[in-house]
Tab-separated table of C-alpha atoms in Angstrom:
chain	number	residue	atom	x	y	z
A	65	MET	CA	118.628	70.237	133.075
A	66	LYS	CA	120.928	70.783	136.025
A	67	LYS	CA	123.191	68.035	137.330
A	68	SER	CA	125.964	67.813	139.852
A	69	VAL	CA	129.067	66.057	138.645
A	70	ASN	CA	131.464	64.292	140.954
A	71	ILE	CA	134.968	65.200	139.798
A	72	LEU	CA	137.285	62.254	140.383
A	73	LYS	CA	140.775	63.663	139.904
A	74	LYS	CA	140.900	65.663	143.142
A	75	SER	CA	138.593	67.336	145.615
A	76	TYR	CA	137.044	69.888	143.300
A	77	LEU	CA	134.485	72.513	144.155
A	78	PRO	CA	131.006	71.764	142.753
A	79	VAL	CA	130.897	71.821	138.983
A	80	CYS	CA	127.624	71.559	137.088
A	81	LEU	CA	126.779	70.027	133.752
A	82	ALA	CA	124.933	71.842	131.007
A	83	LEU	CA	124.459	70.450	127.527
A	84	LEU	CA	125.042	73.382	125.231
A	85	PHE	CA	123.893	72.650	121.718
A	86	LEU	CA	122.809	74.577	118.669
A	87	SER	CA	124.876	77.336	120.204
A	88	SER	CA	122.546	76.627	123.070
A	89	CYS	CA	121.658	74.602	126.113
A	90	SER	CA	119.568	71.439	125.664
A	91	THR	CA	118.508	68.564	127.845
A	92	GLU	CA	120.222	65.217	127.434
A	93	ASN	CA	117.130	63.727	125.826
A	94	ASP	CA	116.985	66.502	123.237
A	95	VAL	CA	120.399	66.160	121.647
A	96	THR	CA	119.361	63.515	119.117
A	97	ASN	CA	116.175	65.239	117.978
A	98	ASP	CA	117.099	66.192	114.410
A	99	THR	CA	113.940	68.217	113.924
A	100	GLU	CA	114.772	70.477	116.826
A	101	LEU	CA	118.450	70.630	115.989
A	102	ASN	CA	117.757	72.094	112.562
A	103	ALA	CA	114.848	74.255	113.606
A	104	VAL	CA	114.736	78.024	113.539
A	105	TYR	CA	112.246	79.462	115.956
A	106	ALA	CA	110.875	82.795	114.826
A	107	LYS	CA	107.741	84.869	115.017
A	108	THR	CA	106.755	88.447	114.459
A	109	SER	CA	106.679	90.556	117.577
A	110	SER	CA	103.362	90.715	119.439
A	111	LYS	CA	103.753	94.486	119.304
A	112	THR	CA	103.991	94.396	115.504
A	113	ASP	CA	107.487	95.736	115.320
A	114	TYR	CA	109.062	96.385	111.931
A	115	MET	CA	112.585	97.164	110.787
A	116	VAL	CA	112.603	100.064	108.363
A	117	ILE	CA	115.707	99.690	106.182
A	118	LEU	CA	116.580	102.855	104.307
A	119	LYS	CA	118.312	102.954	100.949
A	120	SER	CA	121.199	104.922	102.432
A	121	GLU	CA	123.155	103.917	105.542
A	122	SER	CA	121.956	106.985	107.425
A	123	ILE	CA	118.685	108.532	108.608
A	124	PRO	CA	117.870	111.853	106.914
A	125	ASP	CA	116.760	114.857	108.924
A	126	GLY	CA	113.028	114.928	109.498
A	127	PHE	CA	112.471	111.265	108.649
A	128	GLU	CA	111.613	110.227	112.204
A	129	ALA	CA	109.037	113.005	112.500
A	130	GLU	CA	107.605	111.934	109.161
A	131	MET	CA	107.192	108.377	110.475
A	132	GLU	CA	105.375	109.566	113.561
A	133	SER	CA	103.105	111.812	111.527
A	134	ILE	CA	101.687	108.815	109.649
A	135	GLY	CA	101.092	106.778	112.819
A	136	ALA	CA	104.330	104.833	113.410
A	137	THR	CA	105.862	104.757	116.885
A	138	ILE	CA	109.653	104.790	116.736
A	139	LYS	CA	111.080	102.317	119.243
A	140	SER	CA	114.761	102.615	118.392
A	141	THR	CA	117.112	103.697	115.655
A	142	ILE	CA	120.468	102.520	114.337
A	143	PRO	CA	121.457	105.598	112.337
A	144	GLU	CA	124.917	104.212	111.619
A	145	ILE	CA	123.421	101.640	109.242
A	146	GLY	CA	120.181	103.376	108.219
A	147	VAL	CA	117.749	101.221	110.203
A	148	LEU	CA	114.805	102.155	112.418
A	149	VAL	CA	112.541	99.928	114.498
A	150	VAL	CA	108.932	101.082	114.528
A	151	SER	CA	105.758	99.777	116.076
A	152	SER	CA	102.827	100.160	113.736
A	153	SER	CA	99.915	98.534	111.982
A	154	GLU	CA	100.399	96.639	108.735
A	155	ASN	CA	98.610	99.443	106.915
A	156	VAL	CA	101.070	102.029	108.226
A	157	SER	CA	104.048	99.806	107.422
A	158	ASN	CA	102.806	99.585	103.833
A	159	LYS	CA	102.696	103.371	103.654
A	160	ILE	CA	106.275	103.551	104.924
A	161	SER	CA	107.490	101.041	102.350
A	162	LYS	CA	106.245	103.277	99.509
A	163	LYS	CA	108.435	106.222	100.492
A	164	GLY	CA	111.247	106.967	98.064
A	165	ASN	CA	114.108	106.757	100.557
A	166	VAL	CA	112.936	103.427	102.048
A	167	ARG	CA	114.525	100.229	100.788
A	168	SER	CA	112.226	97.833	102.670
A	169	VAL	CA	110.019	97.343	105.730
A	170	VAL	CA	110.260	93.884	107.271
A	171	PRO	CA	108.946	92.291	110.487
A	172	ASP	CA	111.513	92.492	113.279
A	173	LEU	CA	111.519	88.744	113.809
A	174	ASN	CA	112.108	87.515	117.330
A	175	VAL	CA	114.331	84.506	116.655
A	176	GLN	CA	115.629	81.955	119.132
A	177	TRP	CA	119.371	82.177	118.599
A	178	ILE	CA	120.142	79.870	121.540
A	179	GLU	CA	117.706	77.426	123.087
A	180	PRO	CA	116.389	78.181	126.584
A	181	SER	CA	117.875	76.155	129.406
A	182	ASP	CA	115.774	74.285	131.948
A	183	PHE	CA	118.344	75.746	134.358
A	184	ALA	CA	117.716	72.745	134.970
A	185	PRO	CA	146.588	66.337	131.326
A	186	LEU	CA	147.925	67.679	130.943
A	187	ALA	CA	150.453	68.154	128.240
A	188	SER	CA	150.427	71.871	128.964
A	189	PRO	CA	153.628	73.345	130.435
A	190	LEU	CA	153.697	75.257	133.703
A	191	SER	CA	152.202	78.686	133.071
A	192	ILE	CA	150.146	81.429	134.658
A	193	GLY	CA	147.142	79.107	134.400
A	194	SER	CA	148.697	76.288	136.386
A	195	ASP	CA	147.389	77.562	139.730
A	196	GLU	CA	143.770	77.838	138.587
A	197	PHE	CA	141.665	75.324	140.500
A	198	TYR	CA	140.155	73.649	137.424
A	199	PHE	CA	143.096	74.122	135.078
A	200	ASP	CA	143.681	70.370	134.742
A	201	LEU	CA	140.252	70.027	133.114
A	202	LEU	CA	140.806	72.665	130.427
A	203	TRP	CA	141.795	70.343	127.587
A	204	GLY	CA	140.850	73.074	125.108
A	205	MET	CA	143.681	75.310	126.336
A	206	ASP	CA	146.080	72.430	125.755
A	207	ALA	CA	144.662	71.799	122.278
A	208	ILE	CA	145.378	75.351	121.090
A	209	ASP	CA	148.688	75.736	122.985
A	210	ALA	CA	147.388	78.650	125.056
A	211	PRO	CA	149.815	78.096	127.984
A	212	GLU	CA	152.744	78.237	125.584
A	213	ALA	CA	151.370	81.539	124.265
A	214	TRP	CA	151.053	82.969	127.788
A	215	ASN	CA	154.652	82.019	128.468
A	216	THR	CA	155.708	84.425	125.698
A	217	GLY	CA	154.087	87.237	127.691
A	218	GLN	CA	150.939	87.540	125.553
A	219	THR	CA	147.730	87.611	127.611
A	220	GLY	CA	145.486	90.026	125.710
A	221	ALA	CA	146.305	93.060	127.847
A	222	GLY	CA	144.996	96.275	126.328
A	223	VAL	CA	142.421	94.524	124.117
A	224	ARG	CA	138.653	95.077	124.430
A	225	ILE	CA	136.264	92.224	123.609
A	226	ALA	CA	132.496	92.672	123.312
A	227	VAL	CA	130.522	89.517	124.106
A	228	LEU	CA	127.181	89.748	122.281
A	229	ASP	CA	125.079	87.189	124.093
A	230	SER	CA	122.484	86.604	126.826
A	231	GLY	CA	124.004	88.862	129.446
A	232	MET	CA	126.600	88.024	132.037
A	233	ASP	CA	127.163	87.449	135.743
A	234	GLY	CA	129.271	90.455	136.567
A	235	THR	CA	129.804	89.238	140.134
A	236	HIS	CA	131.427	85.930	139.185
A	237	PRO	CA	134.993	85.797	140.549
A	238	ASP	CA	136.402	84.724	137.175
A	239	ILE	CA	134.501	87.430	135.260
A	240	ALA	CA	134.464	90.493	137.518
A	241	PRO	CA	138.206	91.359	137.346
A	242	ASN	CA	138.139	91.847	133.562
A	243	LEU	CA	134.591	93.140	133.056
A	244	ASN	CA	133.940	96.777	132.190
A	245	THR	CA	130.566	97.301	133.856
A	246	GLY	CA	130.363	100.937	132.800
A	247	LEU	CA	130.276	100.060	129.107
A	248	SER	CA	128.189	96.900	129.443
A	249	ALA	CA	124.695	97.358	128.013
A	250	SER	CA	121.451	95.561	127.197
A	251	PHE	CA	119.443	95.757	123.978
A	252	ILE	CA	116.717	93.433	125.289
A	253	GLU	CA	113.658	95.242	126.555
A	254	ASP	CA	113.118	95.015	130.338
A	255	GLU	CA	116.308	92.977	130.923
A	256	ASP	CA	119.560	94.256	132.356
A	257	TRP	CA	122.929	93.031	131.086
A	258	GLN	CA	123.568	91.701	134.601
A	259	VAL	CA	121.783	88.351	134.822
A	260	GLN	CA	119.612	87.175	137.680
A	261	PRO	CA	121.320	85.871	140.845
A	262	GLY	CA	121.492	82.158	141.545
A	263	SER	CA	123.329	79.035	140.496
A	264	TYR	CA	122.450	77.992	136.947
A	265	PHE	CA	123.821	77.821	133.414
A	266	ASN	CA	124.094	81.147	131.617
A	267	HIS	CA	125.307	81.134	128.039
A	268	GLY	CA	126.934	84.569	128.010
A	269	THR	CA	128.884	84.040	131.219
A	270	HIS	CA	130.194	80.681	130.010
A	271	VAL	CA	131.341	82.204	126.713
A	272	ALA	CA	133.019	85.138	128.486
A	273	GLY	CA	134.900	82.774	130.790
A	274	THR	CA	136.479	80.926	127.887
A	275	ILE	CA	137.532	84.219	126.328
A	276	ALA	CA	138.931	86.044	129.329
A	277	ALA	CA	138.409	84.412	132.734
A	278	ALA	CA	140.897	86.094	135.032
A	279	ASP	CA	144.224	84.681	136.188
A	280	ASN	CA	143.270	84.642	139.867
A	281	GLU	CA	143.888	81.137	141.284
A	282	ILE	CA	140.149	80.524	141.663
A	283	GLY	CA	138.402	78.559	138.919
A	284	VAL	CA	139.280	78.553	135.223
A	285	ILE	CA	141.381	80.810	133.024
A	286	GLY	CA	140.477	82.316	129.659
A	287	VAL	CA	142.495	82.299	126.467
A	288	ALA	CA	143.168	86.027	126.937
A	289	PRO	CA	143.174	86.342	130.750
A	290	ASN	CA	144.134	90.028	130.837
A	291	ALA	CA	141.776	91.271	128.120
A	292	GLU	CA	138.852	93.567	128.916
A	293	ILE	CA	135.383	92.152	128.331
A	294	ILE	CA	132.122	94.003	127.738
A	295	ALA	CA	128.719	92.388	128.221
A	296	VAL	CA	126.412	93.374	125.347
A	297	LYS	CA	123.067	91.694	125.905
A	298	VAL	CA	121.289	90.978	122.623
A	299	LEU	CA	119.394	87.834	123.674
A	300	SER	CA	117.017	87.180	126.533
A	301	GLU	CA	118.676	85.320	129.378
A	302	PHE	CA	115.399	83.433	129.903
A	303	SER	CA	114.441	82.358	126.379
A	304	GLY	CA	117.633	82.656	124.335
A	305	SER	CA	115.673	84.665	121.785
A	306	GLY	CA	116.081	88.170	120.484
A	307	PRO	CA	114.947	90.310	117.560
A	308	PHE	CA	117.257	90.913	114.632
A	309	SER	CA	117.300	94.605	115.465
A	310	SER	CA	118.856	93.882	118.877
A	311	ILE	CA	121.662	91.878	117.287
A	312	ASN	CA	122.299	94.647	114.756
A	313	ALA	CA	122.191	97.377	117.391
A	314	GLY	CA	124.597	95.417	119.588
A	315	ILE	CA	127.091	95.064	116.749
A	316	VAL	CA	126.994	98.803	116.050
A	317	TYR	CA	127.289	99.612	119.760
A	318	ALA	CA	130.335	97.386	120.150
A	319	ALA	CA	131.999	99.142	117.231
A	320	ASP	CA	131.181	102.579	118.610
A	321	ILE	CA	132.750	101.802	122.012
A	322	GLU	CA	135.921	100.798	120.167
A	323	ALA	CA	135.822	97.069	120.794
A	324	ASP	CA	138.725	95.285	119.148
A	325	VAL	CA	136.901	91.944	118.960
A	326	ILE	CA	133.238	90.936	118.875
A	327	ASN	CA	132.254	87.388	119.793
A	328	MET	CA	128.829	86.128	118.719
A	329	SER	CA	128.226	82.568	119.887
A	330	LEU	CA	124.752	82.555	118.402
A	331	GLY	CA	123.052	81.667	115.178
A	332	ALA	CA	119.814	81.405	113.259
A	333	THR	CA	119.116	79.419	110.102
A	334	LEU	CA	116.870	80.941	107.460
A	335	ASN	CA	115.798	79.608	104.084
A	336	LYS	CA	115.677	81.900	101.064
A	337	ASN	CA	112.179	80.617	100.294
A	338	GLY	CA	110.945	82.291	103.482
A	339	LYS	CA	110.183	79.115	105.403
A	340	PHE	CA	111.311	78.514	108.966
A	341	TYR	CA	110.306	76.741	112.180
A	342	ASP	CA	108.284	78.858	114.570
A	343	GLU	CA	108.616	78.813	118.356
A	344	ASP	CA	106.239	75.846	118.564
A	345	GLY	CA	108.377	73.809	116.167
A	346	ASN	CA	105.925	74.147	113.279
A	347	PHE	CA	107.272	74.583	109.760
A	348	THR	CA	105.739	77.697	108.311
A	349	ASP	CA	106.076	80.097	105.398
A	350	LYS	CA	104.614	83.147	107.127
A	351	ILE	CA	107.466	85.350	105.978
A	352	PRO	CA	107.670	86.287	102.280
A	353	SER	CA	110.989	85.203	100.830
A	354	LYS	CA	111.823	88.801	99.897
A	355	TYR	CA	111.922	89.657	103.612
A	356	ILE	CA	114.651	87.086	104.246
A	357	GLN	CA	117.035	88.843	101.875
A	358	GLU	CA	116.303	92.197	103.499
A	359	ILE	CA	116.922	90.801	106.986
A	360	VAL	CA	120.249	89.409	105.757
A	361	HIS	CA	121.076	92.735	104.114
A	362	ALA	CA	120.469	94.688	107.327
A	363	GLN	CA	122.694	92.394	109.383
A	364	GLN	CA	125.448	92.542	106.764
A	365	ARG	CA	125.277	96.333	107.022
A	366	ALA	CA	125.887	96.095	110.772
A	367	ILE	CA	128.783	93.652	110.287
A	368	ASN	CA	130.338	95.883	107.620
A	369	TYR	CA	130.020	98.924	109.876
A	370	ALA	CA	131.955	97.216	112.662
A	371	TYR	CA	134.513	95.762	110.265
A	372	ARG	CA	135.208	99.174	108.747
A	373	LYS	CA	135.789	100.521	112.251
A	374	GLY	CA	138.478	97.914	112.839
A	375	VAL	CA	136.586	95.222	114.735
A	376	THR	CA	137.487	91.546	114.315
A	377	ILE	CA	134.202	89.595	114.365
A	378	VAL	CA	134.223	85.952	115.484
A	379	VAL	CA	131.055	83.828	115.245
A	380	SER	CA	129.972	80.232	115.776
A	381	ALA	CA	129.499	78.169	112.611
A	382	GLY	CA	126.351	76.448	113.909
A	383	ASN	CA	125.401	73.062	115.249
A	384	GLY	CA	122.973	71.410	112.863
A	385	GLY	CA	125.582	68.964	111.548
A	386	GLU	CA	124.948	70.469	108.123
A	387	ASN	CA	127.272	70.790	105.127
A	388	PHE	CA	126.932	74.324	103.772
A	389	ASP	CA	128.934	73.681	100.617
A	390	GLY	CA	126.544	73.956	97.682
A	391	ASN	CA	123.621	74.652	99.994
A	392	GLY	CA	122.549	77.897	98.395
A	393	SER	CA	119.031	77.991	99.827
A	394	THR	CA	120.107	77.980	103.481
A	395	ILE	CA	121.540	80.997	105.266
A	396	LYS	CA	123.181	80.839	108.683
A	397	LEU	CA	123.284	84.199	110.437
A	398	PRO	CA	125.743	85.597	111.158
A	399	ALA	CA	128.150	82.821	110.039
A	400	SER	CA	127.163	83.025	106.345
A	401	LEU	CA	127.916	86.732	106.138
A	402	ASN	CA	131.036	88.413	104.801
A	403	ASN	CA	133.727	89.851	107.095
A	404	VAL	CA	133.256	87.319	109.894
A	405	ILE	CA	135.429	84.469	111.178
A	406	SER	CA	133.190	81.377	111.273
A	407	VAL	CA	134.312	78.724	113.766
A	408	SER	CA	133.509	75.002	113.758
A	409	ALA	CA	133.911	72.778	116.815
A	410	THR	CA	136.427	70.079	117.703
A	411	ALA	CA	136.533	67.650	120.620
A	412	PRO	CA	138.365	64.674	122.093
A	413	GLU	CA	136.748	61.305	122.774
A	414	SER	CA	136.847	59.883	126.303
A	415	TRP	CA	139.506	62.461	127.184
A	416	ILE	CA	139.570	61.774	130.918
A	417	GLU	CA	140.501	58.146	130.206
A	418	ASN	CA	142.873	58.960	127.347
A	419	PRO	CA	144.326	62.445	127.972
A	420	LEU	CA	147.023	61.996	125.315
A	421	GLY	CA	144.501	61.144	122.612
A	422	ASP	CA	143.356	63.230	119.650
A	423	LEU	CA	141.872	66.572	120.705
A	424	ASP	CA	140.920	67.626	117.177
A	425	LEU	CA	138.074	65.311	116.178
A	426	PRO	CA	135.221	67.150	114.440
A	427	ALA	CA	132.380	67.501	116.941
A	428	SER	CA	129.384	65.310	116.136
A	429	TYR	CA	127.036	68.281	115.792
A	430	THR	CA	129.153	70.952	114.100
A	431	ASP	CA	128.117	72.605	110.856
A	432	TYR	CA	130.848	72.363	108.258
A	433	GLY	CA	131.866	73.138	104.684
A	434	ARG	CA	134.936	74.602	103.017
A	435	SER	CA	132.909	77.656	102.065
A	436	HIS	CA	131.440	78.011	105.550
A	437	VAL	CA	134.231	77.423	108.083
A	438	THR	CA	137.184	79.757	108.548
A	439	VAL	CA	138.941	77.842	111.341
A	440	SER	CA	138.097	75.250	113.981
A	441	ALA	CA	138.555	75.343	117.759
A	442	PRO	CA	137.655	73.302	120.873
A	443	GLY	CA	133.893	73.141	121.339
A	444	GLY	CA	133.511	69.812	123.124
A	445	ASP	CA	131.187	66.887	122.542
A	446	PHE	CA	128.959	64.424	124.367
A	447	ASP	CA	128.956	61.307	122.166
A	448	SER	CA	131.668	59.329	123.966
A	449	PRO	CA	130.660	55.848	125.201
A	450	SER	CA	132.535	56.567	128.419
A	451	ASP	CA	130.648	57.041	131.672
A	452	PHE	CA	132.661	60.226	132.014
A	453	TRP	CA	131.685	61.678	128.645
A	454	PHE	CA	131.064	65.093	130.156
A	455	TYR	CA	134.803	65.702	130.511
A	456	ASP	CA	134.881	65.955	126.711
A	457	MET	CA	132.887	69.184	127.027
A	458	VAL	CA	134.225	72.668	127.763
A	459	LEU	CA	134.382	73.869	131.348
A	460	SER	CA	133.808	77.560	132.036
A	461	ALA	CA	132.185	80.047	134.388
A	462	SER	CA	128.462	80.389	135.041
A	463	PRO	CA	126.410	82.031	137.790
A	464	GLY	CA	127.076	80.273	141.069
A	465	GLY	CA	129.978	78.154	139.818
A	466	TRP	CA	131.398	76.444	136.745
A	467	PHE	CA	129.617	74.370	134.108
A	468	PHE	CA	130.556	71.884	131.381
A	469	SER	CA	128.967	72.675	128.007
A	470	ALA	CA	129.489	71.818	124.332
A	471	GLY	CA	128.730	73.550	121.058
A	472	THR	CA	130.227	75.840	118.468
A	473	SER	CA	129.273	78.453	121.061
A	474	MET	CA	132.253	77.138	123.008
A	475	ALA	CA	134.553	77.035	119.966
A	476	SER	CA	134.039	80.659	118.923
A	477	PRO	CA	135.314	82.165	122.217
A	478	HIS	CA	138.545	80.171	121.953
A	479	VAL	CA	139.177	81.935	118.638
A	480	ALA	CA	138.093	85.322	119.978
A	481	GLY	CA	140.659	84.884	122.738
A	482	VAL	CA	143.422	84.035	120.264
A	483	ALA	CA	142.447	87.087	118.201
A	484	ALA	CA	142.900	89.177	121.358
A	485	LEU	CA	146.384	87.720	121.885
A	486	ILE	CA	147.313	88.639	118.304
A	487	ILE	CA	145.968	92.180	118.638
A	488	GLY	CA	147.657	92.622	122.020
A	489	LYS	CA	151.014	91.642	120.592
A	490	ASN	CA	150.531	94.232	117.855
A	491	GLY	CA	149.986	97.139	120.219
A	492	GLY	CA	146.261	96.838	120.891
A	493	GLN	CA	145.017	97.828	117.434
A	494	MET	CA	145.039	95.807	114.231
A	495	ASP	CA	143.090	95.680	110.997
A	496	PRO	CA	140.597	92.780	111.129
A	497	HIS	CA	141.783	91.520	107.753
A	498	GLU	CA	145.306	91.200	109.171
A	499	VAL	CA	144.000	89.454	112.296
A	500	THR	CA	142.141	86.915	110.161
A	501	LYS	CA	145.210	86.359	108.012
A	502	GLN	CA	147.385	85.737	111.074
A	503	LEU	CA	144.817	83.327	112.567
A	504	THR	CA	144.559	81.299	109.392
A	505	ASN	CA	148.253	81.373	108.464
A	506	THR	CA	149.272	80.013	111.875
A	507	ALA	CA	146.450	77.472	112.331
A	508	ASP	CA	147.454	73.805	112.478
A	509	ASN	CA	146.562	71.756	109.419
A	510	ILE	CA	144.568	68.871	110.840
A	511	ASP	CA	143.557	66.941	107.742
A	512	GLY	CA	145.669	68.169	104.860
A	513	ASN	CA	146.685	71.380	103.183
A	514	GLY	CA	144.263	74.022	101.987
A	515	ALA	CA	140.689	74.424	103.156
A	516	SER	CA	139.358	71.475	105.145
A	517	LEU	CA	135.719	70.428	105.185
A	518	TYR	CA	135.558	70.514	108.978
A	519	HIS	CA	138.502	72.713	109.979
A	520	GLY	CA	138.616	75.426	107.320
A	521	LYS	CA	142.182	76.741	107.285
A	522	GLY	CA	142.971	74.654	110.349
A	523	ARG	CA	142.544	74.469	114.103
A	524	VAL	CA	143.738	77.700	115.724
A	525	ASN	CA	147.064	77.657	117.540
A	526	ALA	CA	147.585	80.441	120.079
A	527	TYR	CA	151.336	79.927	120.424
A	528	ARG	CA	152.015	80.019	116.700
A	529	ALA	CA	149.696	83.006	116.351
A	530	VAL	CA	151.902	85.133	118.622
A	531	THR	CA	155.311	83.798	117.586
A	532	GLU	CA	155.189	83.468	113.790
């Protein structure tokens, strides 16, 4: 869906509306479809690709040649975590699984981490963001006290952030000044990290804008407007899908290029019994339950690799409106993994009509749970009865302009930006455990002390994060 929105406050440039849900973009008629909201779309690759997960987190000499000698075609390797992707028959994959140094061989599922798009006041003080054209509409920056943080001199300078997503518009005026094109890369076959030209909603560009849109008097401004961003394409810009191996390879790549922060505004829900929704929305049990645990294990290896190399990893909590406390059969990747900061979404209600109202309401769609959420952040919502409900969403960059969207996909980049401010204040390098501790210790308690069902340790506060 693609709509034009008439902005009433002043003569704004064209801004478009995109409903971003399930860490994704949905049409307006889709947002109440509970079946689709909780669905995981997955299927084995048409090329019969398998992930070979070795017992050790390395690939021994001669192993690749051994694979080829029995009829497997090696498509890619992630030697840092002991994973190979091979194309082979089921018979050959069974032979591989029997080798002594192989832990498991599982289908490299192509999962839809974000849904495809149809392509279809100002309580903030004066700050470097005040001259951005759409600054008045960035209620999320007000909610986390970002302008107050900028006024202390902290803007994320010297910090590198890898955006693992669906690519990016490297020509966008809010993205180009902070984008390192030389290090940007794609792990999606036959797609470049640079997205197609045009005017449409692109998930990765929108996320990057919230993190680090430049301070350039043009459109919006990011939480860390002087940080460096890297586009790491791990999902198709057309379908929002990507194999697990691409996600894992992107995580390892980001760590190897010395990213300080990884943002993953994406998610897939798997059940330990092996059941999931396929791309046609059919509930199926094609995948043996033992494969699910191996897929989780491989992704945890990638997360651990990056964490050990000093990367702070921020992810979206998910948008199924599900309580993960006590829900042992359901796994949200990557939010359910260790060593990540899982972010739930907050929003105002009818903000444009009540700009001094509560900005910290739990979003109607956000996943939650004291065991699942680390912190909360502005993600926006669309359930206001107001005719101007779209102002409750998050405005950011997209090819050809600026779009409103909502989802935990929008919350995660707010936190990634605050993490960059923290790291920047501490000289550009900081242990991820210390970053997490600073984020949580300085978050605002929204509904009581301790861990909150919807807010975790609290809603992030950029100013407190760089001053306390």
